[in-house]
Amino acid sequence: MTEIVTPATERGGRITARQATWLGALVLVIVAIDQVTKWAVRANIDRGDSIPEEGIFRLVHYSNTGAAFGILQGAGTLLALTSIIGVVAIIVYVASPAFGQPHMRFGFSLMLAGALGNLIDRLMHGEVTDFLKVPNWPAFNVADSAITIGVLLLLWTLLRDDSPEPQSSN
């Protein structure tokens, strides 16, 4: 019988209590930073305003009732439900030995933090607060950044092929 060794099974495995604690702390810290920054923007910048008014990087106060890039505007209930399903799926992936590489678990944890940060906004405010603005790009927030970095880290981990050749026991 041939056993295939993949990066996930080679260096991953079951999640330990220590890993779960560190990843859980990472998620909590990112969610806290996301919520505090959104609160500060809602409290200090009028909706639609920008600081500075022009420039390469601006702090703005925009609200988004849709998904990424403004699609699905007004679909808050649907987006909240899909976010909840996504959160559960990410937790399953983080705990799965098949996705046990440290980079994968870190990426999934960033995605989890971002999904939770935006889900909190949807549930508490009916919309997501976006406040970071660069030219030629929609406004975004800390949660969006965590999701993006997590997805890129996952893709990088999946696309790099430094795993050993499959070993045959014949």
XYZ file of C-alpha atoms in Angstrom:
170
model
C 0.000 0.000 0.000
C 1.239 3.471 -0.868
C 1.167 6.172 1.777
C 1.183 9.724 0.492
C 2.905 12.235 2.716
C 1.608 15.787 2.336
C 2.844 18.937 4.050
C -0.280 18.922 6.217
C 0.157 15.364 7.438
C 3.921 15.694 7.715
C 4.109 18.807 9.896
C 0.541 19.272 11.057
C -1.620 16.842 12.859
C -4.106 17.365 15.596
C -4.296 20.797 17.126
C -2.794 20.950 20.608
C -4.263 22.846 23.528
C -1.315 25.239 23.377
C -1.865 25.933 19.646
C -5.591 26.415 20.194
C -4.880 28.858 23.027
C -2.441 30.926 20.933
C -4.695 30.942 17.883
C -7.721 31.803 20.040
C -5.791 34.690 21.603
C -4.792 35.905 18.128
C -8.434 35.864 17.034
C -9.561 37.744 20.151
C -6.862 40.410 19.779
C -7.698 41.041 16.115
C -11.443 41.172 16.823
C -10.790 43.602 19.693
C -8.599 45.861 17.525
C -11.211 45.745 14.762
C -14.074 46.653 17.076
C -12.175 49.395 18.928
C -11.071 51.055 15.679
C -14.598 50.890 14.240
C -16.004 52.354 17.471
C -13.433 55.179 17.355
C -14.379 55.982 13.768
C -18.123 55.957 14.501
C -17.540 58.182 17.548
C -15.141 60.687 15.958
C -15.716 60.921 12.202
C -19.072 61.916 10.733
C -20.459 59.450 8.206
C -19.053 60.271 4.769
C -16.233 62.470 6.105
C -12.535 61.940 5.448
C -9.361 62.814 7.386
C -7.519 64.304 5.566
C -9.939 65.296 2.856
C -7.511 64.231 0.133
C -4.345 62.192 0.020
C -2.917 58.759 -0.552
C -4.093 57.326 2.768
C -7.229 58.591 4.467
C -9.417 57.699 7.422
C -13.051 57.765 6.349
C -16.389 56.782 7.821
C -18.335 54.641 5.400
C -20.974 52.029 6.084
C -21.475 48.929 4.003
C -24.699 46.907 4.145
C -23.369 44.529 1.502
C -20.366 42.310 0.985
C -16.896 42.982 -0.399
C -16.652 45.751 -2.993
C -20.213 46.839 -2.205
C -21.955 43.855 -3.784
C -25.210 42.507 -2.292
C -26.161 45.847 -0.702
C -29.024 45.442 1.767
C -28.596 41.666 2.089
C -27.604 41.881 5.756
C -29.563 38.849 6.963
C -28.211 36.631 4.184
C -24.674 37.881 4.797
C -24.972 37.334 8.558
C -26.170 33.755 8.007
C -23.406 32.991 5.528
C -20.895 34.550 7.943
C -22.081 32.250 10.728
C -21.736 29.232 8.426
C -18.289 30.464 7.399
C -17.196 30.897 11.026
C -18.248 27.323 11.846
C -16.467 25.980 8.743
C -13.269 27.871 9.580
C -13.282 26.484 13.143
C -13.633 22.957 11.721
C -10.728 23.584 9.320
C -8.501 25.031 12.042
C -9.043 21.933 14.183
C -8.657 19.469 11.300
C -5.412 17.482 11.060
C -5.707 17.737 7.260
C -5.076 21.475 7.561
C -2.521 21.168 10.322
C 0.338 23.166 8.880
C 1.097 26.141 11.135
C 0.794 28.613 8.235
C -2.600 27.200 7.301
C -3.891 27.380 10.867
C -2.578 30.935 11.165
C -4.282 31.895 7.888
C -7.571 30.318 8.936
C -7.335 32.127 12.290
C -6.901 35.478 10.542
C -9.920 34.687 8.366
C -11.906 33.692 11.466
C -11.036 36.947 13.234
C -12.081 38.990 10.214
C -15.332 37.091 9.749
C -16.183 37.538 13.438
C -15.296 41.246 13.410
C -17.594 41.973 10.479
C -20.305 39.629 11.800
C -20.382 41.585 15.072
C -20.952 44.770 13.065
C -23.750 43.197 11.036
C -25.504 41.880 14.137
C -25.064 45.010 16.279
C -25.390 47.772 13.662
C -26.963 46.156 10.599
C -23.930 47.249 8.555
C -20.153 47.068 8.536
C -18.079 50.169 9.265
C -15.224 50.736 6.798
C -12.630 53.412 7.504
C -9.339 52.832 5.715
C -9.101 54.357 2.245
C -6.387 54.267 -0.404
C -6.730 55.458 -4.016
C -8.554 53.245 -6.503
C -9.714 50.793 -3.830
C -12.918 50.562 -1.796
C -12.765 51.506 1.877
C -11.970 48.614 4.199
C -11.332 47.834 7.863
C -9.122 45.711 10.125
C -11.405 42.668 9.712
C -11.237 42.923 5.923
C -7.446 43.141 6.134
C -7.272 40.046 8.348
C -9.440 38.079 5.913
C -7.330 39.166 2.938
C -4.023 38.343 4.624
C -5.438 34.994 5.806
C -6.600 34.044 2.301
C -3.240 35.065 0.784
C -1.369 33.043 3.422
C -3.557 30.021 2.725
C -3.013 30.324 -1.027
C 0.727 30.723 -0.546
C 0.813 27.634 1.666
C -1.240 25.576 -0.777
C 0.685 26.693 -3.865
C 4.202 26.225 -2.627
C 5.298 22.704 -3.264
C 8.129 21.881 -0.939
C 6.655 18.588 0.190
C 8.712 15.438 -0.272
C 7.895 13.053 -3.092
C 5.253 10.474 -2.096
C 6.864 7.476 -0.470
C 5.959 3.986 -1.568
C 6.052 1.107 0.864
C 6.508 -1.437 -1.966
